[in-house]
Amino acid sequence: MAKIIIFSGAGISAESGISTFRDSDGLWENNKIEDICMAGCLDWNYQETIDFYDNRREDIEKKEANYAHKELKKFVEKYPHDVKLITQNIDNMFEKAGCKDVLHLHGFLPEILCESCEFKDNIGYEKLQEAYNACPECHNKLRPNVVFFGEAAPKYEELYSELNDCEVFVVIGTSGNVINTDMFLSRAIKLSILNNLEPSDAINDELYSKVLYKKATEAIDEIIVDIESFLEGN
Ligand code: APR
Protein backbone atom coordinates (compact mmCIF):
# COMPACT_ATOMS: atom_id res chain seq x y z
CA MET A 1 0.00 0.00 0.00
CA ALA A 2 1.09 3.52 -0.69
CA LYS A 3 2.96 5.53 1.86
CA ILE A 4 2.18 8.76 0.02
CA ILE A 5 -1.30 9.57 -1.28
CA ILE A 6 -1.90 12.45 -3.65
CA PHE A 7 -5.64 13.04 -3.46
CA SER A 8 -6.97 15.38 -6.12
CA GLY A 9 -10.17 17.00 -7.29
CA ALA A 10 -11.37 19.28 -10.04
CA GLY A 11 -8.92 22.05 -9.10
CA ILE A 12 -5.93 20.12 -10.41
CA SER A 13 -7.45 20.10 -13.90
CA ALA A 14 -8.67 23.71 -13.76
CA GLU A 15 -5.50 24.96 -15.42
CA SER A 16 -6.00 22.47 -18.22
CA GLY A 17 -9.18 24.43 -18.94
CA ILE A 18 -11.64 21.93 -17.43
CA SER A 19 -14.37 23.51 -15.31
CA THR A 20 -14.54 22.74 -11.62
CA PHE A 21 -17.92 21.99 -10.02
CA ARG A 22 -18.45 24.52 -7.27
CA ASP A 23 -16.27 27.52 -8.16
CA SER A 24 -18.09 30.45 -9.78
CA ASP A 25 -19.14 29.49 -13.30
CA GLY A 26 -18.51 25.84 -12.32
CA LEU A 27 -20.43 22.90 -13.77
CA TRP A 28 -22.97 22.84 -10.94
CA GLU A 29 -23.71 26.53 -11.33
CA ASN A 30 -24.58 26.01 -15.00
CA ASN A 31 -26.25 22.58 -14.83
CA LYS A 32 -28.67 21.01 -12.37
CA ILE A 33 -27.18 18.05 -10.48
CA GLU A 34 -30.64 16.49 -10.11
CA ASP A 35 -31.14 16.42 -13.90
CA ILE A 36 -27.88 14.82 -15.01
CA CYS A 37 -25.91 13.48 -12.06
CA MET A 38 -28.38 11.90 -9.67
CA ALA A 39 -29.29 8.24 -9.23
CA GLY A 40 -32.34 7.69 -11.45
CA CYS A 41 -31.45 10.34 -14.09
CA LEU A 42 -30.84 7.58 -16.60
CA ASP A 43 -34.41 6.33 -16.09
CA TRP A 44 -36.31 9.57 -16.54
CA ASN A 45 -33.81 11.80 -18.35
CA TYR A 46 -31.66 9.39 -20.39
CA GLN A 47 -30.94 11.50 -23.47
CA GLU A 48 -30.08 14.72 -21.65
CA THR A 49 -27.82 12.82 -19.28
CA ILE A 50 -26.05 10.99 -22.11
CA ASP A 51 -25.64 14.27 -24.05
CA PHE A 52 -24.12 16.01 -21.04
CA TYR A 53 -21.40 13.37 -20.66
CA ASP A 54 -20.90 13.13 -24.45
CA ASN A 55 -20.15 16.84 -24.44
CA ARG A 56 -17.76 16.51 -21.54
CA ARG A 57 -16.01 13.61 -23.28
CA GLU A 58 -15.66 15.72 -26.42
CA ASP A 59 -14.35 18.61 -24.33
CA ILE A 60 -11.47 16.66 -22.77
CA GLU A 61 -10.18 15.55 -26.18
CA LYS A 62 -8.81 19.05 -26.75
CA LYS A 63 -7.49 19.57 -23.23
CA GLU A 64 -3.94 18.86 -22.19
CA ALA A 65 -2.35 17.73 -18.96
CA ASN A 66 -0.85 20.69 -17.10
CA TYR A 67 2.41 21.14 -15.21
CA ALA A 68 0.98 19.67 -11.99
CA HIS A 69 -0.15 16.42 -13.69
CA LYS A 70 3.21 16.15 -15.46
CA GLU A 71 5.34 16.74 -12.35
CA LEU A 72 3.26 14.19 -10.44
CA LYS A 73 3.84 11.67 -13.22
CA LYS A 74 7.62 12.15 -12.79
CA PHE A 75 7.26 11.92 -9.03
CA VAL A 76 5.39 8.59 -9.25
CA GLU A 77 8.06 7.26 -11.60
CA LYS A 78 10.73 8.16 -9.07
CA TYR A 79 8.94 6.41 -6.18
CA PRO A 80 6.76 3.81 -7.90
CA HIS A 81 6.09 1.72 -4.80
CA ASP A 82 5.41 4.58 -2.45
CA VAL A 83 3.07 6.95 -4.24
CA LYS A 84 -0.58 6.47 -5.12
CA LEU A 85 -2.52 8.96 -7.22
CA ILE A 86 -6.17 9.02 -6.19
CA THR A 87 -8.57 11.40 -7.89
CA GLN A 88 -12.22 12.33 -7.79
CA ASN A 89 -11.86 13.51 -11.38
CA ILE A 90 -13.37 11.61 -14.27
CA ASP A 91 -11.15 13.34 -16.84
CA ASN A 92 -8.04 11.70 -18.28
CA MET A 93 -5.48 14.46 -17.66
CA PHE A 94 -3.25 12.22 -15.51
CA GLU A 95 -3.37 9.58 -18.25
CA LYS A 96 -2.54 12.23 -20.86
CA ALA A 97 0.51 13.06 -18.73
CA GLY A 98 1.50 9.38 -18.97
CA CYS A 99 0.29 8.10 -15.58
CA LYS A 100 -0.75 4.47 -15.59
CA ASP A 101 -2.34 3.44 -12.35
CA VAL A 102 -4.61 6.25 -11.20
CA LEU A 103 -7.51 5.41 -8.89
CA HIS A 104 -10.57 7.25 -10.26
CA LEU A 105 -13.04 7.25 -7.39
CA HIS A 106 -15.97 8.68 -9.34
CA GLY A 107 -15.48 6.84 -12.62
CA PHE A 108 -13.67 7.57 -15.87
CA LEU A 109 -15.25 9.60 -18.66
CA PRO A 110 -13.78 7.70 -21.66
CA GLU A 111 -15.43 4.53 -20.38
CA ILE A 112 -19.01 3.34 -20.78
CA LEU A 113 -20.77 0.62 -18.83
CA CYS A 114 -23.78 -1.60 -19.31
CA GLU A 115 -26.52 -0.90 -16.79
CA SER A 116 -27.32 -4.61 -16.55
CA CYS A 117 -24.25 -6.79 -17.17
CA GLU A 118 -20.51 -6.42 -16.62
CA PHE A 119 -19.80 -5.01 -20.10
CA LYS A 120 -17.41 -2.03 -20.06
CA ASP A 121 -15.46 -0.35 -22.85
CA ASN A 122 -13.21 2.63 -23.43
CA ILE A 123 -14.76 4.65 -26.27
CA GLY A 124 -12.21 7.45 -26.12
CA TYR A 125 -13.86 10.71 -27.11
CA GLU A 126 -16.76 9.27 -29.12
CA LYS A 127 -20.42 9.92 -28.40
CA LEU A 128 -21.91 6.95 -26.57
CA GLN A 129 -24.67 6.31 -29.12
CA GLU A 130 -22.24 6.57 -32.03
CA ALA A 131 -20.01 3.95 -30.43
CA TYR A 132 -22.87 1.59 -29.48
CA ASN A 133 -26.63 1.31 -29.96
CA ALA A 134 -26.94 -0.93 -26.95
CA CYS A 135 -24.86 -3.35 -24.92
CA PRO A 136 -23.29 -5.84 -27.35
CA GLU A 137 -23.55 -8.59 -24.70
CA CYS A 138 -27.06 -8.25 -23.30
CA HIS A 139 -28.67 -5.51 -25.48
CA ASN A 140 -29.55 -3.37 -22.49
CA LYS A 141 -28.86 0.33 -22.04
CA LEU A 142 -25.35 1.68 -21.74
CA ARG A 143 -24.26 4.58 -19.53
CA PRO A 144 -21.16 6.62 -18.87
CA ASN A 145 -18.85 5.06 -16.28
CA VAL A 146 -19.51 7.89 -13.85
CA VAL A 147 -20.75 7.60 -10.28
CA PHE A 148 -23.87 9.73 -9.76
CA PHE A 149 -25.00 11.21 -6.45
CA GLY A 150 -26.97 8.57 -4.55
CA GLU A 151 -25.16 5.68 -6.24
CA ALA A 152 -22.60 3.33 -4.70
CA ALA A 153 -18.97 4.24 -5.37
CA PRO A 154 -17.23 0.87 -5.56
CA LYS A 155 -13.72 2.34 -5.66
CA TYR A 156 -14.04 3.90 -2.20
CA GLU A 157 -13.04 0.55 -0.75
CA GLU A 158 -9.67 0.82 -2.48
CA LEU A 159 -9.28 4.35 -1.15
CA TYR A 160 -9.74 3.10 2.41
CA SER A 161 -7.26 0.29 1.96
CA GLU A 162 -4.65 2.68 0.51
CA LEU A 163 -5.17 4.90 3.54
CA ASN A 164 -4.17 2.08 5.89
CA ASP A 165 -0.43 2.63 5.55
CA CYS A 166 -0.45 6.24 4.48
CA GLU A 167 2.07 8.56 6.10
CA VAL A 168 1.95 11.51 3.72
CA PHE A 169 -1.42 12.80 2.56
CA VAL A 170 -1.59 15.59 -0.02
CA VAL A 171 -4.84 17.21 -1.08
CA ILE A 172 -4.89 19.18 -4.34
CA GLY A 173 -7.88 20.99 -5.79
CA THR A 174 -10.94 19.75 -3.95
CA SER A 175 -13.52 21.69 -1.96
CA GLY A 176 -14.11 18.68 0.30
CA ASN A 177 -17.86 18.88 -0.18
CA VAL A 178 -18.25 15.34 -1.49
CA ILE A 179 -15.31 13.64 0.22
CA ASN A 180 -14.25 15.44 3.35
CA THR A 181 -10.49 14.97 3.36
CA ASP A 182 -10.21 16.12 7.01
CA MET A 183 -11.48 12.74 8.11
CA PHE A 184 -8.44 11.00 6.62
CA LEU A 185 -5.98 12.84 8.84
CA SER A 186 -5.42 10.08 11.35
CA ARG A 187 -2.50 10.09 13.73
CA ALA A 188 -0.61 7.76 11.41
CA ILE A 189 -0.30 10.58 8.91
CA LYS A 190 2.94 12.43 9.59
CA LEU A 191 2.78 15.04 6.84
CA SER A 192 -0.39 16.50 5.37
CA ILE A 193 -0.47 19.22 2.74
CA LEU A 194 -3.55 21.08 1.51
CA ASN A 195 -3.43 22.95 -1.80
CA ASN A 196 -6.49 24.76 -3.06
CA LEU A 197 -7.01 28.05 -4.79
CA GLU A 198 -8.88 29.37 -1.77
CA PRO A 199 -10.29 28.19 1.59
CA SER A 200 -13.37 26.00 1.54
CA ASP A 201 -16.08 25.94 4.22
CA ALA A 202 -15.96 22.14 4.12
CA ILE A 203 -12.26 21.88 5.02
CA ASN A 204 -10.64 22.77 8.33
CA ASP A 205 -7.21 23.89 7.16
CA GLU A 206 -5.86 24.05 10.72
CA LEU A 207 -5.67 20.27 10.67
CA TYR A 208 -3.04 20.18 7.91
CA SER A 209 0.73 20.45 8.42
CA LYS A 210 1.00 22.84 5.50
CA VAL A 211 -1.55 24.88 3.54
CA LEU A 212 -0.93 26.38 0.11
CA TYR A 213 -3.66 28.62 -1.29
CA LYS A 214 -2.47 29.03 -4.85
CA LYS A 215 -2.79 27.38 -8.22
CA ALA A 216 -1.77 23.72 -8.33
CA THR A 217 0.81 24.45 -11.04
CA GLU A 218 2.40 27.03 -8.73
CA ALA A 219 2.29 24.79 -5.65
CA ILE A 220 3.43 21.48 -7.08
CA ASP A 221 7.22 22.04 -6.92
CA GLU A 222 7.00 23.04 -3.25
CA ILE A 223 4.77 20.06 -2.50
CA ILE A 224 7.27 17.65 -4.05
CA VAL A 225 10.25 19.25 -2.27
CA ASP A 226 8.39 18.93 1.05
CA ILE A 227 7.56 15.28 0.51
CA GLU A 228 11.13 14.51 -0.51
CA SER A 229 12.57 16.21 2.57
CA PHE A 230 10.12 14.21 4.68
CA LEU A 231 11.31 11.00 2.99
CA GLU A 232 14.96 11.90 3.57
CA GLY A 233 14.33 12.42 7.28
CA ASN A 234 12.56 9.05 7.66
N1 APR B 1 -5.36 24.94 -8.33
C1 APR B 1 -5.70 24.39 -7.15
N2 APR B 1 -6.96 24.36 -6.68
C2 APR B 1 -7.91 24.93 -7.43
C3 APR B 1 -7.64 25.54 -8.69
C4 APR B 1 -6.30 25.53 -9.13
N3 APR B 1 -5.93 26.08 -10.27
N4 APR B 1 -8.82 26.01 -9.18
C5 APR B 1 -9.77 25.69 -8.30
N5 APR B 1 -9.23 25.04 -7.24
C6 APR B 1 -9.89 24.49 -6.05
C7 APR B 1 -11.00 25.35 -5.51
O1 APR B 1 -10.45 26.26 -4.54
C8 APR B 1 -11.93 24.30 -4.89
O2 APR B 1 -11.55 24.07 -3.54
O3 APR B 1 -10.50 23.29 -6.47
C9 APR B 1 -11.65 23.02 -5.67
C10 APR B 1 -12.76 22.59 -6.59
O4 APR B 1 -13.85 22.13 -5.83
P1 APR B 1 -15.13 21.44 -6.50
O5 APR B 1 -15.54 22.22 -7.68
O6 APR B 1 -16.14 21.22 -5.43
O7 APR B 1 -14.56 20.04 -7.05
P2 APR B 1 -14.32 18.68 -6.28
O8 APR B 1 -14.05 18.90 -4.84
O9 APR B 1 -13.34 17.90 -7.05
O10 APR B 1 -15.75 17.99 -6.44
C11 APR B 1 -15.93 16.71 -5.89
O11 APR B 1 -18.15 16.64 -6.72
O12 APR B 1 -19.86 16.81 -8.25
C12 APR B 1 -18.91 16.00 -7.70
O13 APR B 1 -18.28 13.98 -8.64
C13 APR B 1 -17.98 15.35 -8.68
O14 APR B 1 -15.76 14.51 -8.21
C14 APR B 1 -16.61 15.63 -8.09
C15 APR B 1 -16.94 15.92 -6.64
PDB file of N, CA, C and O in Angstrom, residues 75 168 191-193 209-212 219-232:
ATOM      1  N   PHE A  75       7.106  12.262 -10.446  1.00  0.00           N
ATOM      2  CA  PHE A  75       7.264  11.916  -9.026  1.00  0.00           C
ATOM      3  C   PHE A  75       6.894  10.441  -8.780  1.00  0.00           C
ATOM      4  O   PHE A  75       7.599   9.721  -8.076  1.00  0.00           O
ATOM      5  N   VAL A 168       1.963  10.157   4.297  1.00  0.00           N
ATOM      6  CA  VAL A 168       1.953  11.508   3.716  1.00  0.00           C
ATOM      7  C   VAL A 168       0.672  11.643   2.892  1.00  0.00           C
ATOM      8  O   VAL A 168       0.429  10.854   1.977  1.00  0.00           O
ATOM      9  N   LEU A 191       2.724  13.775   7.584  1.00  0.00           N
ATOM     10  CA  LEU A 191       2.780  15.037   6.840  1.00  0.00           C
ATOM     11  C   LEU A 191       1.502  15.161   6.015  1.00  0.00           C
ATOM     12  O   LEU A 191       1.132  14.231   5.291  1.00  0.00           O
ATOM     13  N   SER A 192       0.823  16.295   6.175  1.00  0.00           N
ATOM     14  CA  SER A 192      -0.392  16.502   5.368  1.00  0.00           C
ATOM     15  C   SER A 192      -0.319  17.892   4.733  1.00  0.00           C
ATOM     16  O   SER A 192      -0.008  18.872   5.415  1.00  0.00           O
ATOM     17  N   ILE A 193      -0.552  17.939   3.449  1.00  0.00           N
ATOM     18  CA  ILE A 193      -0.467  19.219   2.736  1.00  0.00           C
ATOM     19  C   ILE A 193      -1.797  19.472   2.033  1.00  0.00           C
ATOM     20  O   ILE A 193      -2.347  18.567   1.390  1.00  0.00           O
ATOM     21  N   SER A 209      -0.605  19.967   8.049  1.00  0.00           N
ATOM     22  CA  SER A 209       0.734  20.450   8.416  1.00  0.00           C
ATOM     23  C   SER A 209       1.105  21.682   7.605  1.00  0.00           C
ATOM     24  O   SER A 209       1.821  22.546   8.071  1.00  0.00           O
ATOM     25  N   LYS A 210       0.656  21.702   6.344  1.00  0.00           N
ATOM     26  CA  LYS A 210       0.999  22.842   5.498  1.00  0.00           C
ATOM     27  C   LYS A 210      -0.181  23.174   4.594  1.00  0.00           C
ATOM     28  O   LYS A 210      -0.840  22.264   4.097  1.00  0.00           O
ATOM     29  N   VAL A 211      -0.428  24.467   4.382  1.00  0.00           N
ATOM     30  CA  VAL A 211      -1.550  24.881   3.545  1.00  0.00           C
ATOM     31  C   VAL A 211      -1.036  25.828   2.463  1.00  0.00           C
ATOM     32  O   VAL A 211      -0.329  26.795   2.765  1.00  0.00           O
ATOM     33  N   LEU A 212      -1.370  25.529   1.223  1.00  0.00           N
ATOM     34  CA  LEU A 212      -0.931  26.377   0.108  1.00  0.00           C
ATOM     35  C   LEU A 212      -2.160  26.834  -0.662  1.00  0.00           C
ATOM     36  O   LEU A 212      -2.773  26.029  -1.377  1.00  0.00           O
ATOM     37  N   ALA A 219       2.016  25.433  -6.951  1.00  0.00           N
ATOM     38  CA  ALA A 219       2.293  24.793  -5.652  1.00  0.00           C
ATOM     39  C   ALA A 219       3.067  23.487  -5.793  1.00  0.00           C
ATOM     40  O   ALA A 219       3.721  23.036  -4.853  1.00  0.00           O
ATOM     41  N   ILE A 220       2.987  22.875  -6.971  1.00  0.00           N
ATOM     42  CA  ILE A 220       3.430  21.482  -7.081  1.00  0.00           C
ATOM     43  C   ILE A 220       4.921  21.284  -6.771  1.00  0.00           C
ATOM     44  O   ILE A 220       5.296  20.302  -6.118  1.00  0.00           O
ATOM     45  N   ASP A 221       5.779  22.224  -7.193  1.00  0.00           N
ATOM     46  CA  ASP A 221       7.216  22.044  -6.917  1.00  0.00           C
ATOM     47  C   ASP A 221       7.463  22.026  -5.406  1.00  0.00           C
ATOM     48  O   ASP A 221       8.196  21.174  -4.898  1.00  0.00           O
ATOM     49  N   GLU A 222       6.820  22.961  -4.709  1.00  0.00           N
ATOM     50  CA  GLU A 222       7.004  23.042  -3.255  1.00  0.00           C
ATOM     51  C   GLU A 222       6.467  21.781  -2.576  1.00  0.00           C
ATOM     52  O   GLU A 222       7.064  21.265  -1.624  1.00  0.00           O
ATOM     53  N   ILE A 223       5.360  21.278  -3.082  1.00  0.00           N
ATOM     54  CA  ILE A 223       4.772  20.059  -2.503  1.00  0.00           C
ATOM     55  C   ILE A 223       5.759  18.894  -2.635  1.00  0.00           C
ATOM     56  O   ILE A 223       6.016  18.159  -1.684  1.00  0.00           O
ATOM     57  N   ILE A 224       6.346  18.770  -3.814  1.00  0.00           N
ATOM     58  CA  ILE A 224       7.269  17.645  -4.051  1.00  0.00           C
ATOM     59  C   ILE A 224       8.546  17.793  -3.208  1.00  0.00           C
ATOM     60  O   ILE A 224       9.021  16.827  -2.606  1.00  0.00           O
ATOM     61  N   VAL A 225       9.058  19.020  -3.118  1.00  0.00           N
ATOM     62  CA  VAL A 225      10.252  19.254  -2.270  1.00  0.00           C
ATOM     63  C   VAL A 225       9.934  18.865  -0.824  1.00  0.00           C
ATOM     64  O   VAL A 225      10.719  18.186  -0.150  1.00  0.00           O
ATOM     65  N   ASP A 226       8.767  19.249  -0.339  1.00  0.00           N
ATOM     66  CA  ASP A 226       8.389  18.933   1.052  1.00  0.00           C
ATOM     67  C   ASP A 226       8.286  17.427   1.280  1.00  0.00           C
ATOM     68  O   ASP A 226       8.723  16.919   2.303  1.00  0.00           O
ATOM     69  N   ILE A 227       7.696  16.736   0.324  1.00  0.00           N
ATOM     70  CA  ILE A 227       7.564  15.279   0.512  1.00  0.00           C
ATOM     71  C   ILE A 227       8.948  14.646   0.492  1.00  0.00           C
ATOM     72  O   ILE A 227       9.258  13.771   1.305  1.00  0.00           O
ATOM     73  N   GLU A 228       9.795  15.107  -0.428  1.00  0.00           N
ATOM     74  CA  GLU A 228      11.135  14.506  -0.514  1.00  0.00           C
ATOM     75  C   GLU A 228      11.941  14.801   0.748  1.00  0.00           C
ATOM     76  O   GLU A 228      12.659  13.926   1.233  1.00  0.00           O
ATOM     77  N   SER A 229      11.800  15.989   1.329  1.00  0.00           N
ATOM     78  CA  SER A 229      12.573  16.212   2.573  1.00  0.00           C
ATOM     79  C   SER A 229      12.001  15.362   3.699  1.00  0.00           C
ATOM     80  O   SER A 229      12.746  14.860   4.534  1.00  0.00           O
ATOM     81  N   PHE A 230      10.697  15.122   3.679  1.00  0.00           N
ATOM     82  CA  PHE A 230      10.122  14.214   4.678  1.00  0.00           C
ATOM     83  C   PHE A 230      10.720  12.811   4.511  1.00  0.00           C
ATOM     84  O   PHE A 230      11.121  12.169   5.479  1.00  0.00           O
ATOM     85  N   LEU A 231      10.796  12.355   3.251  1.00  0.00           N
ATOM     86  CA  LEU A 231      11.307  11.001   2.995  1.00  0.00           C
ATOM     87  C   LEU A 231      12.770  10.872   3.416  1.00  0.00           C
ATOM     88  O   LEU A 231      13.183   9.859   3.960  1.00  0.00           O
ATOM     89  N   GLU A 232      13.542  11.945   3.182  1.00  0.00           N
ATOM     90  CA  GLU A 232      14.963  11.900   3.570  1.00  0.00           C
ATOM     91  C   GLU A 232      15.131  11.793   5.077  1.00  0.00           C
ATOM     92  O   GLU A 232      16.021  11.116   5.569  1.00  0.00           O
TER      93      GLU A 232
END
